[in-house]
Amino acid sequence: MSLKIKILFLIGSVITVLMMTISVAFLYQFRSVVIHKEVENIRSITDAISIPFLDALVYSETDGINPDIILERHLSYLADKIEGIRFVHIYDSNDRLVIHSLFHFNTGDYTYYNPPPATRSFVPGRQILNISRQEGNGWIIEVESPLAIAGKKWGTAVLGFDGNPVRREIISISRILLYLGIAVTAITLLVLYFLINRLTMSLGRLTDAIDHFDLETPQTDLPLPESDDEIGYLSHRFELLQKRLIESRNHLAVTQRQIYRAEKLAFIGRLSAGIAHEVNNSVNGIQSCIYAIEKDPQNTEQTTSYLKLINEALKHIENIVKKLLEYSRKNNPSLSEVDLRETIQNVIQLCSYKIKEKKIDIDFKAEKNLPVINADKHLMREVMMNLIINSIDAVGEEGRIRIRSGRKNKECIYLHVEDNGAGISPENQELIFEPFFTTKETGKGTGLGLSAVLGIVEAHDGEVRAQSKPGEKTVFTITLPISGKK
Amino acid sequence: MNAIKKPSPVNRFKKVVITLGAVLIFTLLTLFIYATVLDLSGTYEQERNTALVHGRDTGKPVKYFGVVSRFPAHIIYQRYQPLMDYLNQNTGYHFSLKLSQTYEETATQLAGGEVDAAFMGSYVYATSREEHNLISILKPLNQDSLAIRRSVIIARRDSRIESIDDLRGKTLALASEHSLSGNWLPRYMLARHGILAADLNTITNFPNHHSVIHRVLNREYDAGAVRDQVAREYLNRGIHIIHSSEPLPTSPIVVSRDRDPKMVSAIINALLTIERDSIGEYEPVREDIGPHIRYTLSDEADYDFILEIIAFINAQNDAG
Ligand SMILES: Nc1ncnc2c1ncn2[C@@H]1O[C@H](COP(=O)(O)OP(=O)(O)O)[C@@H](O)[C@H]1O
Ligand SMILES: [Mg+2]
């Protein structure tokens, strides 16, 4: 529900209830005043017009005069002169009917005229005024008034008065109050509507401003004011907020630059650690070659090939050192034609010492259509070296490592390194490419291998993905553009 | 404003229902209030001092209290009925007023037992007590708690009548021939000053004291004689008192010596112990048409002098 409707609804109901309460209170007050006034009025009229009736009855007792003539004369006088009187019944001290009017004075109507009962019993010592609705006559105010002096009663006068004028008075005031209430409520709501419209319009402007405010980083969930704060105040606050946001954004940029620098330093550190690692890997390879030559020095053919391997490992080390020197100068790898079959086989040979030690079943197959790709030979070696060593570390005794490579499509080749080792837990899969993330004990792992792989593959515009079902298998998939750059 | 969501149909339906409900409740409430406000039915009672008066209704023995007056009956009831109500509440009897036109009638009724007690003028009592075997039992007290009143002679303030001696040759209005303070005592006072009926232009008796004052105020008569209390009502309306009598006893309540002494002592006990203000709206000052609030025991000897006065006046007039 919009704020406008909410406020209108709320204030509308409050005003309605308020108006109604006031009107009802006023109405009841007015009603009781009107009725009270009428009761008093009728009492005094009754007392005044009862005197001749009383006198007639008193004289009939003291002087033996027949009261009928006096009573009748007075009746006709009342019919002529007293407005609103409907009937008069006079009872004697024994509550027997003495005389009564013959029809309703004002209406002259016989239809609804009920002849009064010949005897009635009256409550002594009280004048009773009763307002009630009578069939055909509307509202009648009936008064039973004792005709008495002090403690002596000569009879009772029962007088009927028209109650409808009082009622009409109350009806008219009720209507006026009702219309007034509705009018006041409507006017108030109208004024309120315009006021709220203005309010929501400026609120709308403010929200527009908020919506269009963009810091590159989206700031969408700025809350709308819920209380009826002044809009100006709100806008001012929003301005301040904007300023603060811009300031903190600038601050952030500075900080980011600092972090970037720190990262670069960290990367150099990481690189040197990686280099140490690479050198170590190559030295391990050389060691295993020397070990084989030492075992069988007479086998010149083997010695020649091992020496060739040793030479390549040394070249690799040389390359690494060169690369470190180049790192600051050059971001792009130096591209040349690389046959991945050769590279992978070389890496497997370099690792054969560990493979044999762990009795690992390693299996490398390259599809025939695997082309020569344009890449940095040494970096490709590093990638393969890292993936294969990670797999060797991951599998247990007699583990299995499967390496597959082939053409993925026109532009790319793929490379799978799969093992049935421990696997990577889902939460770690997010983290393994982070530098220095390692699960290996200190001295064994640096946590830099995969981050180096990622860096190299991305530098070649390729992609690297890791999939792992812990306990079952782990697959690292690399895609590389054949042309070196897409 | 574009941030305002469009309400879902379910929400809208709910809102419509709530609004309709509110309107319905409002309308019903209005109709209900309208109906209750316009229902005028009701009973409004007001206490009227009208205890049932008939002896047969109360079960008490009915006794009659005589009153003599030429005032209209309803005025007499207005004056005397409160005292009857008081007696009815404070004695074992039910007293009912019996109005009569003449003093003789009341005296005869007292003697014959038709009335059991009566308010009676001093003169009538003094002259009829022997014949009808009557006795005065109580007399009322005035505002000063004295059982006395005076007879005064009044004249208009703008007249040159300043004393009794100025009355020679003037016209004089008197009250009833049966009135001590309005007739006999004034005649006596004049006689004592050596003014006889013959020395005045005219002497006329009127039925009550108020008529006397009205005649004087209307310049029909030069002077008049009335009871002091009545004169006092008119002092600031153009009359003044030129002579005031010695104190006279107030008019007694009288019974026949043959009456039931229990009833008599019941009346005496009740009236002697009236608390001031115990009798409602009641005007004691207009003594000629109403009893006083408080009473004291009467002394037979109080009224003896009246016969002497009558004798004196008759003798003077005979001599004149
Ligand atoms: N083939 C794999 N099987 C299981 N875990 C692996 C595999 N390759 C990498 N990992 C996980 O990734 C982590 C990071 O690898 P890496 O960056 O090469 O650092 P390091 O080998 O020095 O630990 C390893 O510690 C290991 O937990
Ligand atoms: Mg590693």
PDB file of N, CA, C and O in Angstrom, chain A residues 1 16 20 24 27-28 31 35 43 47 55 58-59 61 94 125-127 129-131 139 148-152 154 167 170-171 175 200 211, chain B residues 1-2 15 26 29 33-34 36-51 53-54 56 72-74 77-78 81 85:
ATOM      1  N   MET A   1       0.865  -1.189   0.000  1.00  0.00           N
ATOM      2  CA  MET A   1       0.000   0.000   0.000  1.00  0.00           C
ATOM      3  C   MET A   1       0.900   1.236   0.000  1.00  0.00           C
ATOM      4  O   MET A   1       1.875   1.296   0.738  1.00  0.00           O
ATOM      5  N   THR A  16     -12.811  10.164  11.168  1.00  0.00           N
ATOM      6  CA  THR A  16     -14.184   9.656  11.158  1.00  0.00           C
ATOM      7  C   THR A  16     -14.600   9.239  12.562  1.00  0.00           C
ATOM      8  O   THR A  16     -15.666   9.626  13.049  1.00  0.00           O
ATOM      9  N   MET A  20     -17.289  11.121  14.766  1.00  0.00           N
ATOM     10  CA  MET A  20     -18.448  10.347  15.157  1.00  0.00           C
ATOM     11  C   MET A  20     -18.620  10.416  16.672  1.00  0.00           C
ATOM     12  O   MET A  20     -19.722  10.627  17.174  1.00  0.00           O
ATOM     13  N   VAL A  24     -21.736  12.014  18.373  1.00  0.00           N
ATOM     14  CA  VAL A  24     -22.628  11.184  19.195  1.00  0.00           C
ATOM     15  C   VAL A  24     -22.748  11.778  20.592  1.00  0.00           C
ATOM     16  O   VAL A  24     -23.856  11.903  21.138  1.00  0.00           O
ATOM     17  N   LEU A  27     -24.827  14.766  20.316  1.00  0.00           N
ATOM     18  CA  LEU A  27     -26.206  14.382  20.033  1.00  0.00           C
ATOM     19  C   LEU A  27     -26.922  13.934  21.302  1.00  0.00           C
ATOM     20  O   LEU A  27     -28.037  14.365  21.588  1.00  0.00           O
ATOM     21  N   TYR A  28     -26.240  13.075  22.072  1.00  0.00           N
ATOM     22  CA  TYR A  28     -26.858  12.576  23.292  1.00  0.00           C
ATOM     23  C   TYR A  28     -27.084  13.709  24.285  1.00  0.00           C
ATOM     24  O   TYR A  28     -28.100  13.777  24.968  1.00  0.00           O
ATOM     25  N   ARG A  31     -29.885  15.740  22.995  1.00  0.00           N
ATOM     26  CA  ARG A  31     -31.127  14.986  23.176  1.00  0.00           C
ATOM     27  C   ARG A  31     -31.598  15.105  24.613  1.00  0.00           C
ATOM     28  O   ARG A  31     -32.760  15.397  24.879  1.00  0.00           O
ATOM     29  N   ILE A  35     -35.014  16.830  25.746  1.00  0.00           N
ATOM     30  CA  ILE A  35     -36.038  16.065  26.452  1.00  0.00           C
ATOM     31  C   ILE A  35     -36.289  16.667  27.830  1.00  0.00           C
ATOM     32  O   ILE A  35     -37.433  16.857  28.251  1.00  0.00           O
ATOM     33  N   ARG A  43     -44.310  19.759  32.432  1.00  0.00           N
ATOM     34  CA  ARG A  43     -44.635  19.775  33.865  1.00  0.00           C
ATOM     35  C   ARG A  43     -45.281  21.093  34.239  1.00  0.00           C
ATOM     36  O   ARG A  43     -46.310  21.120  34.912  1.00  0.00           O
ATOM     37  N   ASP A  47     -48.997  21.673  35.468  1.00  0.00           N
ATOM     38  CA  ASP A  47     -49.326  22.268  36.761  1.00  0.00           C
ATOM     39  C   ASP A  47     -50.265  23.457  36.576  1.00  0.00           C
ATOM     40  O   ASP A  47     -51.227  23.620  37.333  1.00  0.00           O
ATOM     41  N   ASP A  55     -59.483  23.138  41.319  1.00  0.00           N
ATOM     42  CA  ASP A  55     -60.449  24.029  41.964  1.00  0.00           C
ATOM     43  C   ASP A  55     -61.865  23.487  41.813  1.00  0.00           C
ATOM     44  O   ASP A  55     -62.643  23.450  42.779  1.00  0.00           O
ATOM     45  N   VAL A  58     -62.283  20.724  44.173  1.00  0.00           N
ATOM     46  CA  VAL A  58     -62.328  21.191  45.559  1.00  0.00           C
ATOM     47  C   VAL A  58     -63.695  21.794  45.860  1.00  0.00           C
ATOM     48  O   VAL A  58     -64.321  21.468  46.865  1.00  0.00           O
ATOM     49  N   TYR A  59     -64.182  22.656  44.946  1.00  0.00           N
ATOM     50  CA  TYR A  59     -65.477  23.302  45.199  1.00  0.00           C
ATOM     51  C   TYR A  59     -66.605  22.307  45.185  1.00  0.00           C
ATOM     52  O   TYR A  59     -67.567  22.435  45.941  1.00  0.00           O
ATOM     53  N   GLU A  61     -66.453  19.511  46.318  1.00  0.00           N
ATOM     54  CA  GLU A  61     -66.444  18.859  47.632  1.00  0.00           C
ATOM     55  C   GLU A  61     -66.923  19.824  48.717  1.00  0.00           C
ATOM     56  O   GLU A  61     -67.797  19.487  49.502  1.00  0.00           O
ATOM     57  N   ASN A  94     -61.100   8.677  43.947  1.00  0.00           N
ATOM     58  CA  ASN A  94     -61.200   7.221  43.987  1.00  0.00           C
ATOM     59  C   ASN A  94     -60.749   6.590  42.685  1.00  0.00           C
ATOM     60  O   ASN A  94     -61.065   5.441  42.390  1.00  0.00           O
ATOM     61  N   GLY A 125     -48.656  10.356  45.278  1.00  0.00           N
ATOM     62  CA  GLY A 125     -47.516  11.207  45.606  1.00  0.00           C
ATOM     63  C   GLY A 125     -46.510  11.399  44.504  1.00  0.00           C
ATOM     64  O   GLY A 125     -45.402  11.847  44.757  1.00  0.00           O
ATOM     65  N   ARG A 126     -46.837  11.043  43.229  1.00  0.00           N
ATOM     66  CA  ARG A 126     -45.843  11.229  42.181  1.00  0.00           C
ATOM     67  C   ARG A 126     -46.528  11.762  40.935  1.00  0.00           C
ATOM     68  O   ARG A 126     -47.634  11.362  40.599  1.00  0.00           O
ATOM     69  N   GLN A 127     -45.816  12.634  40.282  1.00  0.00           N
ATOM     70  CA  GLN A 127     -46.261  13.031  38.949  1.00  0.00           C
ATOM     71  C   GLN A 127     -45.435  12.210  37.977  1.00  0.00           C
ATOM     72  O   GLN A 127     -44.205  12.269  37.991  1.00  0.00           O
ATOM     73  N   LEU A 129     -44.432  11.151  34.161  1.00  0.00           N
ATOM     74  CA  LEU A 129     -44.453  11.590  32.775  1.00  0.00           C
ATOM     75  C   LEU A 129     -43.880  10.460  31.944  1.00  0.00           C
ATOM     76  O   LEU A 129     -42.765  10.000  32.200  1.00  0.00           O
ATOM     77  N   ASN A 130     -44.660   9.996  30.999  1.00  0.00           N
ATOM     78  CA  ASN A 130     -44.232   8.831  30.237  1.00  0.00           C
ATOM     79  C   ASN A 130     -44.244   9.155  28.745  1.00  0.00           C
ATOM     80  O   ASN A 130     -45.251   9.596  28.205  1.00  0.00           O
ATOM     81  N   ILE A 131     -43.088   8.934  28.098  1.00  0.00           N
ATOM     82  CA  ILE A 131     -43.020   9.182  26.662  1.00  0.00           C
ATOM     83  C   ILE A 131     -43.055   7.836  25.962  1.00  0.00           C
ATOM     84  O   ILE A 131     -42.256   6.957  26.275  1.00  0.00           O
ATOM     85  N   TRP A 139     -45.529   9.848  18.638  1.00  0.00           N
ATOM     86  CA  TRP A 139     -45.009   9.929  20.000  1.00  0.00           C
ATOM     87  C   TRP A 139     -45.897  10.796  20.868  1.00  0.00           C
ATOM     88  O   TRP A 139     -46.249  11.910  20.507  1.00  0.00           O
ATOM     89  N   ALA A 148     -53.921  17.809  43.745  1.00  0.00           N
ATOM     90  CA  ALA A 148     -53.822  17.729  45.198  1.00  0.00           C
ATOM     91  C   ALA A 148     -53.306  19.036  45.759  1.00  0.00           C
ATOM     92  O   ALA A 148     -52.680  19.824  45.064  1.00  0.00           O
ATOM     93  N   ILE A 149     -53.647  19.241  47.001  1.00  0.00           N
ATOM     94  CA  ILE A 149     -53.047  20.350  47.737  1.00  0.00           C
ATOM     95  C   ILE A 149     -52.389  19.728  48.941  1.00  0.00           C
ATOM     96  O   ILE A 149     -53.023  19.016  49.720  1.00  0.00           O
ATOM     97  N   ALA A 150     -51.109  19.984  49.065  1.00  0.00           N
ATOM     98  CA  ALA A 150     -50.330  19.360  50.131  1.00  0.00           C
ATOM     99  C   ALA A 150     -50.650  17.869  50.157  1.00  0.00           C
ATOM    100  O   ALA A 150     -50.530  17.208  49.144  1.00  0.00           O
ATOM    101  N   GLY A 151     -51.104  17.370  51.286  1.00  0.00           N
ATOM    102  CA  GLY A 151     -51.297  15.932  51.389  1.00  0.00           C
ATOM    103  C   GLY A 151     -52.679  15.463  50.981  1.00  0.00           C
ATOM    104  O   GLY A 151     -52.991  14.285  51.083  1.00  0.00           O
ATOM    105  N   LYS A 152     -53.522  16.369  50.504  1.00  0.00           N
ATOM    106  CA  LYS A 152     -54.888  15.945  50.179  1.00  0.00           C
ATOM    107  C   LYS A 152     -55.081  15.924  48.674  1.00  0.00           C
ATOM    108  O   LYS A 152     -54.759  16.871  47.963  1.00  0.00           O
ATOM    109  N   TRP A 154     -57.582  15.324  45.379  1.00  0.00           N
ATOM    110  CA  TRP A 154     -58.979  15.322  44.937  1.00  0.00           C
ATOM    111  C   TRP A 154     -59.160  14.478  43.679  1.00  0.00           C
ATOM    112  O   TRP A 154     -60.253  14.129  43.325  1.00  0.00           O
ATOM    113  N   ARG A 167     -39.208  15.170  18.778  1.00  0.00           N
ATOM    114  CA  ARG A 167     -38.506  14.157  17.998  1.00  0.00           C
ATOM    115  C   ARG A 167     -37.985  14.774  16.707  1.00  0.00           C
ATOM    116  O   ARG A 167     -36.850  14.517  16.296  1.00  0.00           O
ATOM    117  N   ILE A 170     -34.882  16.596  17.323  1.00  0.00           N
ATOM    118  CA  ILE A 170     -33.722  15.704  17.456  1.00  0.00           C
ATOM    119  C   ILE A 170     -33.323  15.168  16.088  1.00  0.00           C
ATOM    120  O   ILE A 170     -32.135  15.078  15.762  1.00  0.00           O
ATOM    121  N   ILE A 171     -34.325  14.841  15.269  1.00  0.00           N
ATOM    122  CA  ILE A 171     -34.002  14.332  13.927  1.00  0.00           C
ATOM    123  C   ILE A 171     -33.217  15.370  13.154  1.00  0.00           C
ATOM    124  O   ILE A 171     -32.183  15.062  12.546  1.00  0.00           O
ATOM    125  N   ARG A 175     -29.454  14.963  11.682  1.00  0.00           N
ATOM    126  CA  ARG A 175     -29.090  15.062  10.260  1.00  0.00           C
ATOM    127  C   ARG A 175     -27.986  16.080  10.078  1.00  0.00           C
ATOM    128  O   ARG A 175     -26.997  15.832   9.393  1.00  0.00           O
ATOM    129  N   THR A 200       4.527  13.346  -1.183  1.00  0.00           N
ATOM    130  CA  THR A 200       5.013  12.172  -1.912  1.00  0.00           C
ATOM    131  C   THR A 200       5.725  12.594  -3.195  1.00  0.00           C
ATOM    132  O   THR A 200       6.626  11.910  -3.657  1.00  0.00           O
ATOM    133  N   ASP A 211      17.791   6.692  -6.988  1.00  0.00           N
ATOM    134  CA  ASP A 211      17.884   5.671  -8.029  1.00  0.00           C
ATOM    135  C   ASP A 211      18.992   5.980  -9.022  1.00  0.00           C
ATOM    136  O   ASP A 211      19.726   5.091  -9.463  1.00  0.00           O
TER     137      ASP A 211
ATOM    138  N   MET B   1       8.832   7.306  -7.524  1.00  0.00           N
ATOM    139  CA  MET B   1       7.498   6.748  -7.511  1.00  0.00           C
ATOM    140  C   MET B   1       7.458   5.407  -8.235  1.00  0.00           C
ATOM    141  O   MET B   1       6.586   4.608  -7.968  1.00  0.00           O
ATOM    142  N   ASN B   2       8.404   5.287  -9.121  1.00  0.00           N
ATOM    143  CA  ASN B   2       8.439   4.024  -9.847  1.00  0.00           C
ATOM    144  C   ASN B   2       8.752   2.853  -8.924  1.00  0.00           C
ATOM    145  O   ASN B   2       8.638   1.713  -9.307  1.00  0.00           O
ATOM    146  N   LYS B  15      -8.159  -5.574   0.693  1.00  0.00           N
ATOM    147  CA  LYS B  15      -8.345  -4.163   1.010  1.00  0.00           C
ATOM    148  C   LYS B  15      -9.785  -3.743   0.769  1.00  0.00           C
ATOM    149  O   LYS B  15     -10.387  -3.038   1.568  1.00  0.00           O
ATOM    150  N   PHE B  26     -19.587   1.391   9.980  1.00  0.00           N
ATOM    151  CA  PHE B  26     -19.890   2.805  10.185  1.00  0.00           C
ATOM    152  C   PHE B  26     -21.385   3.054   9.961  1.00  0.00           C
ATOM    153  O   PHE B  26     -22.054   3.687  10.769  1.00  0.00           O
ATOM    154  N   LEU B  29     -23.512   1.444  12.662  1.00  0.00           N
ATOM    155  CA  LEU B  29     -23.356   2.187  13.912  1.00  0.00           C
ATOM    156  C   LEU B  29     -24.191   3.459  13.861  1.00  0.00           C
ATOM    157  O   LEU B  29     -24.901   3.798  14.810  1.00  0.00           O
ATOM    158  N   ILE B  33     -27.221   4.334  16.293  1.00  0.00           N
ATOM    159  CA  ILE B  33     -27.241   5.540  17.124  1.00  0.00           C
ATOM    160  C   ILE B  33     -28.474   6.375  16.800  1.00  0.00           C
ATOM    161  O   ILE B  33     -29.175   6.858  17.688  1.00  0.00           O
ATOM    162  N   TYR B  34     -28.750   6.488  15.499  1.00  0.00           N
ATOM    163  CA  TYR B  34     -29.916   7.243  15.054  1.00  0.00           C
ATOM    164  C   TYR B  34     -31.171   6.671  15.706  1.00  0.00           C
ATOM    165  O   TYR B  34     -32.001   7.406  16.244  1.00  0.00           O
ATOM    166  N   THR B  36     -31.444   4.772  18.447  1.00  0.00           N
ATOM    167  CA  THR B  36     -31.518   4.932  19.903  1.00  0.00           C
ATOM    168  C   THR B  36     -31.788   6.382  20.272  1.00  0.00           C
ATOM    169  O   THR B  36     -32.518   6.660  21.217  1.00  0.00           O
ATOM    170  N   VAL B  37     -31.198   7.291  19.501  1.00  0.00           N
ATOM    171  CA  VAL B  37     -31.399   8.701  19.821  1.00  0.00           C
ATOM    172  C   VAL B  37     -32.854   9.090  19.618  1.00  0.00           C
ATOM    173  O   VAL B  37     -33.418   9.872  20.365  1.00  0.00           O
ATOM    174  N   LEU B  38     -33.449   8.501  18.604  1.00  0.00           N
ATOM    175  CA  LEU B  38     -34.825   8.891  18.292  1.00  0.00           C
ATOM    176  C   LEU B  38     -35.861   8.111  19.093  1.00  0.00           C
ATOM    177  O   LEU B  38     -37.044   8.377  19.004  1.00  0.00           O
ATOM    178  N   ASP B  39     -35.407   7.141  19.853  1.00  0.00           N
ATOM    179  CA  ASP B  39     -36.348   6.429  20.714  1.00  0.00           C
ATOM    180  C   ASP B  39     -36.486   7.229  22.002  1.00  0.00           C
ATOM    181  O   ASP B  39     -35.622   7.199  22.858  1.00  0.00           O
ATOM    182  N   LEU B  40     -37.577   7.945  22.093  1.00  0.00           N
ATOM    183  CA  LEU B  40     -37.730   8.860  23.222  1.00  0.00           C
ATOM    184  C   LEU B  40     -38.323   8.170  24.439  1.00  0.00           C
ATOM    185  O   LEU B  40     -38.467   8.787  25.488  1.00  0.00           O
ATOM    186  N   SER B  41     -38.695   6.898  24.287  1.00  0.00           N
ATOM    187  CA  SER B  41     -39.407   6.220  25.369  1.00  0.00           C
ATOM    188  C   SER B  41     -38.704   6.426  26.692  1.00  0.00           C
ATOM    189  O   SER B  41     -37.486   6.289  26.784  1.00  0.00           O
ATOM    190  N   GLY B  42     -39.487   6.747  27.682  1.00  0.00           N
ATOM    191  CA  GLY B  42     -38.886   6.920  28.994  1.00  0.00           C
ATOM    192  C   GLY B  42     -39.938   7.411  29.959  1.00  0.00           C
ATOM    193  O   GLY B  42     -40.991   7.905  29.560  1.00  0.00           O
ATOM    194  N   THR B  43     -39.648   7.225  31.225  1.00  0.00           N
ATOM    195  CA  THR B  43     -40.576   7.649  32.259  1.00  0.00           C
ATOM    196  C   THR B  43     -39.836   8.594  33.193  1.00  0.00           C
ATOM    197  O   THR B  43     -38.710   8.316  33.571  1.00  0.00           O
ATOM    198  N   TYR B  44     -40.459   9.701  33.454  1.00  0.00           N
ATOM    199  CA  TYR B  44     -39.829  10.709  34.310  1.00  0.00           C
ATOM    200  C   TYR B  44     -40.767  10.972  35.476  1.00  0.00           C
ATOM    201  O   TYR B  44     -41.871  11.478  35.294  1.00  0.00           O
ATOM    202  N   GLU B  45     -40.327  10.633  36.677  1.00  0.00           N
ATOM    203  CA  GLU B  45     -41.197  10.785  37.838  1.00  0.00           C
ATOM    204  C   GLU B  45     -40.761  11.975  38.667  1.00  0.00           C
ATOM    205  O   GLU B  45     -39.602  12.355  38.671  1.00  0.00           O
ATOM    206  N   GLN B  46     -41.722  12.560  39.335  1.00  0.00           N
ATOM    207  CA  GLN B  46     -41.393  13.649  40.235  1.00  0.00           C
ATOM    208  C   GLN B  46     -42.242  13.491  41.478  1.00  0.00           C
ATOM    209  O   GLN B  46     -43.445  13.242  41.400  1.00  0.00           O
ATOM    210  N   GLU B  47     -41.583  13.645  42.613  1.00  0.00           N
ATOM    211  CA  GLU B  47     -42.289  13.503  43.888  1.00  0.00           C
ATOM    212  C   GLU B  47     -43.278  14.650  44.054  1.00  0.00           C
ATOM    213  O   GLU B  47     -42.956  15.796  43.819  1.00  0.00           O
ATOM    214  N   ARG B  48     -44.492  14.333  44.403  1.00  0.00           N
ATOM    215  CA  ARG B  48     -45.458  15.367  44.765  1.00  0.00           C
ATOM    216  C   ARG B  48     -45.951  15.021  46.165  1.00  0.00           C
ATOM    217  O   ARG B  48     -46.245  13.858  46.446  1.00  0.00           O
ATOM    218  N   ASN B  49     -46.008  16.027  47.039  1.00  0.00           N
ATOM    219  CA  ASN B  49     -46.353  15.743  48.428  1.00  0.00           C
ATOM    220  C   ASN B  49     -47.841  15.413  48.559  1.00  0.00           C
ATOM    221  O   ASN B  49     -48.634  16.177  49.071  1.00  0.00           O
ATOM    222  N   THR B  50     -48.208  14.256  48.077  1.00  0.00           N
ATOM    223  CA  THR B  50     -49.619  13.901  48.162  1.00  0.00           C
ATOM    224  C   THR B  50     -49.768  12.517  48.761  1.00  0.00           C
ATOM    225  O   THR B  50     -49.989  11.548  48.063  1.00  0.00           O
ATOM    226  N   ALA B  51     -49.640  12.482  50.089  1.00  0.00           N
ATOM    227  CA  ALA B  51     -49.901  11.213  50.768  1.00  0.00           C
ATOM    228  C   ALA B  51     -51.401  10.962  50.680  1.00  0.00           C
ATOM    229  O   ALA B  51     -52.187  11.892  50.548  1.00  0.00           O
ATOM    230  N   VAL B  53     -55.041  10.529  51.732  1.00  0.00           N
ATOM    231  CA  VAL B  53     -55.606  11.249  52.865  1.00  0.00           C
ATOM    232  C   VAL B  53     -56.852  10.614  53.453  1.00  0.00           C
ATOM    233  O   VAL B  53     -57.252  10.938  54.562  1.00  0.00           O
ATOM    234  N   HIS B  54     -57.470   9.757  52.737  1.00  0.00           N
ATOM    235  CA  HIS B  54     -58.726   9.241  53.257  1.00  0.00           C
ATOM    236  C   HIS B  54     -58.492   8.351  54.455  1.00  0.00           C
ATOM    237  O   HIS B  54     -57.588   7.525  54.462  1.00  0.00           O
ATOM    238  N   ARG B  56     -60.124   5.947  55.537  1.00  0.00           N
ATOM    239  CA  ARG B  56     -60.280   4.513  55.293  1.00  0.00           C
ATOM    240  C   ARG B  56     -59.019   3.925  54.678  1.00  0.00           C
ATOM    241  O   ARG B  56     -58.748   2.745  54.793  1.00  0.00           O
ATOM    242  N   PRO B  72     -61.254  31.600  49.202  1.00  0.00           N
ATOM    243  CA  PRO B  72     -61.631  30.441  48.384  1.00  0.00           C
ATOM    244  C   PRO B  72     -61.073  29.150  48.963  1.00  0.00           C
ATOM    245  O   PRO B  72     -60.003  29.142  49.590  1.00  0.00           O
ATOM    246  N   ALA B  73     -61.798  28.102  48.721  1.00  0.00           N
ATOM    247  CA  ALA B  73     -61.470  26.821  49.336  1.00  0.00           C
ATOM    248  C   ALA B  73     -60.044  26.368  49.048  1.00  0.00           C
ATOM    249  O   ALA B  73     -59.325  25.921  49.939  1.00  0.00           O
ATOM    250  N   HIS B  74     -59.611  26.497  47.783  1.00  0.00           N
ATOM    251  CA  HIS B  74     -58.284  25.939  47.485  1.00  0.00           C
ATOM    252  C   HIS B  74     -57.183  26.711  48.188  1.00  0.00           C
ATOM    253  O   HIS B  74     -56.151  26.154  48.542  1.00  0.00           O
ATOM    254  N   TYR B  77     -57.053  25.352  51.670  1.00  0.00           N
ATOM    255  CA  TYR B  77     -56.341  24.062  51.679  1.00  0.00           C
ATOM    256  C   TYR B  77     -54.837  24.284  51.575  1.00  0.00           C
ATOM    257  O   TYR B  77     -54.049  23.626  52.236  1.00  0.00           O
ATOM    258  N   GLN B  78     -54.462  25.213  50.696  1.00  0.00           N
ATOM    259  CA  GLN B  78     -53.025  25.467  50.561  1.00  0.00           C
ATOM    260  C   GLN B  78     -52.406  25.906  51.880  1.00  0.00           C
ATOM    261  O   GLN B  78     -51.279  25.559  52.196  1.00  0.00           O
ATOM    262  N   GLN B  81     -53.657  22.652  54.848  1.00  0.00           N
ATOM    263  CA  GLN B  81     -53.448  21.220  54.629  1.00  0.00           C
ATOM    264  C   GLN B  81     -52.061  20.763  55.117  1.00  0.00           C
ATOM    265  O   GLN B  81     -51.960  19.676  55.686  1.00  0.00           O
ATOM    266  N   ASP B  85     -51.383  17.507  57.315  1.00  0.00           N
ATOM    267  CA  ASP B  85     -50.438  16.445  56.943  1.00  0.00           C
ATOM    268  C   ASP B  85     -49.507  16.145  58.108  1.00  0.00           C
ATOM    269  O   ASP B  85     -49.201  14.990  58.405  1.00  0.00           O
TER     270      ASP B  85
END
